[in-house]
Short mmCIF file of C-alpha atoms in Angstrom, two decimals:
data_model
loop_
_atom_site.label_atom_id
_atom_site.label_comp_id
_atom_site.label_asym_id
_atom_site.label_seq_id
_atom_site.Cartn_x
_atom_site.Cartn_y
_atom_site.Cartn_z
CA MET A 1 1.01 19.87 17.01
CA SER A 2 4.79 18.88 18.53
CA LEU A 3 8.10 19.09 16.12
CA LYS A 4 8.47 15.46 16.34
CA ILE A 5 4.15 14.57 15.54
CA ALA A 6 4.54 16.73 12.67
CA PHE A 7 8.24 15.68 11.48
CA ALA A 8 5.84 12.01 11.41
CA ALA A 9 3.76 13.17 9.28
CA VAL A 10 5.88 15.06 7.09
CA LEU A 11 7.92 12.10 6.06
CA LYS A 12 5.19 9.55 5.84
CA ALA A 13 3.30 12.29 3.15
CA MET A 14 6.50 13.03 1.21
CA ARG A 15 7.94 9.30 1.11
CA ALA A 16 4.13 8.20 -0.46
CA GLY A 17 4.09 10.61 -2.35
CA LYS A 18 7.46 10.69 -4.15
CA GLY A 19 5.59 6.24 -4.39
CA LEU A 20 8.62 5.33 -1.85
CA THR A 21 8.57 2.23 0.02
CA GLN A 22 9.86 2.86 4.02
CA ARG A 23 12.57 0.18 2.80
CA ASN A 24 13.51 2.65 -0.54
CA LEU A 25 14.72 4.66 2.74
CA ALA A 26 15.94 2.23 4.44
CA GLU A 27 19.49 2.75 1.99
CA VAL A 28 20.09 5.88 4.49
CA SER A 29 18.83 4.41 7.55
CA SER A 30 16.87 0.84 8.86
CA ARG A 31 13.57 0.23 7.95
CA THR A 32 12.70 0.13 11.33
CA TYR A 33 14.47 3.25 12.24
CA VAL A 34 12.60 4.63 9.43
CA SER A 35 9.24 3.33 10.60
CA LYS A 36 10.15 4.93 13.98
CA LEU A 37 10.39 8.10 12.38
CA GLU A 38 7.09 8.08 11.10
CA ARG A 39 5.49 6.94 14.10
CA ALA A 40 7.09 9.76 15.97
CA GLN A 41 8.39 7.54 18.63
CA SER A 42 12.28 8.79 16.88
CA SER A 43 13.45 12.34 16.56
CA PRO A 44 15.93 12.70 13.89
CA THR A 45 19.22 14.20 13.74
CA LEU A 46 20.33 16.41 11.80
CA GLU A 47 22.57 14.11 10.10
CA MET A 48 19.57 12.36 9.33
CA ILE A 49 17.40 14.67 8.25
CA THR A 50 20.01 15.23 5.17
CA ALA A 51 20.21 11.65 4.89
CA LEU A 52 16.96 11.11 4.30
CA SER A 53 16.43 14.22 1.83
CA GLY A 54 18.40 12.67 -0.81
CA PRO A 55 16.05 10.00 -1.54
CA LEU A 56 13.41 12.52 -0.71
CA SER A 57 14.82 14.49 -3.53
CA VAL A 58 14.36 17.60 -1.80
CA ASN A 59 16.94 19.79 0.38
CA PRO A 60 17.09 18.94 4.06
CA LEU A 61 16.05 22.74 4.51
CA THR A 62 12.58 21.61 2.66
CA LEU A 63 11.97 19.04 4.78
CA VAL A 64 12.63 21.55 7.92
CA ALA A 65 10.16 24.04 7.07
CA ILE A 66 7.94 21.84 5.92
CA THR A 67 8.18 20.31 9.22
CA LEU A 68 7.93 23.96 10.74
CA CYS A 69 5.20 24.74 9.11
CA ALA A 70 3.35 21.14 10.05
CA GLU A 71 3.71 22.15 13.30
CA SER A 72 3.48 25.88 13.96
CA GLY A 73 0.79 26.01 11.41
CA GLN A 74 2.06 29.02 9.20
CA SER A 75 2.20 28.70 5.87
CA VAL A 76 5.49 27.81 3.73
CA ASN A 77 5.72 31.73 2.43
CA ALA A 78 5.60 33.59 5.83
CA LEU A 79 8.28 31.16 7.40
CA LEU A 80 10.22 32.17 4.10
CA ARG A 81 9.63 35.75 4.61
CA ARG A 82 10.86 35.22 8.12
CA THR A 83 13.39 33.40 7.44
CA GLN A 84 14.92 35.99 5.60
CA GLU A 85 14.07 38.75 7.78
CA GLU A 86 16.32 37.56 10.27
CA LEU A 87 19.04 36.91 8.11
CA ALA A 88 19.21 40.26 6.62
CA ASP A 89 19.24 41.12 9.86
CA LEU A 90 22.60 39.00 11.21
CA ALA A 91 24.24 40.40 8.05
#
């Protein structure tokens, strides 16, 4: 699965899970753009990921982490462990 498709699936599932409509997310972007994101016809910028995370009530890193897990098939715990190890190596 590509990152674009993974992000589309995660965004749609998180939006629906929170009981939000595409119009609710249109507070930060147009409904048309949200629709394009959910159909994997556009890729979000970091700024857009941050903006979308607000109405979804999640940290932007959570949105990215779930997307990476959906794309790779690895667990969130495995991703977090690897990230912690990499951050420790940089310190």
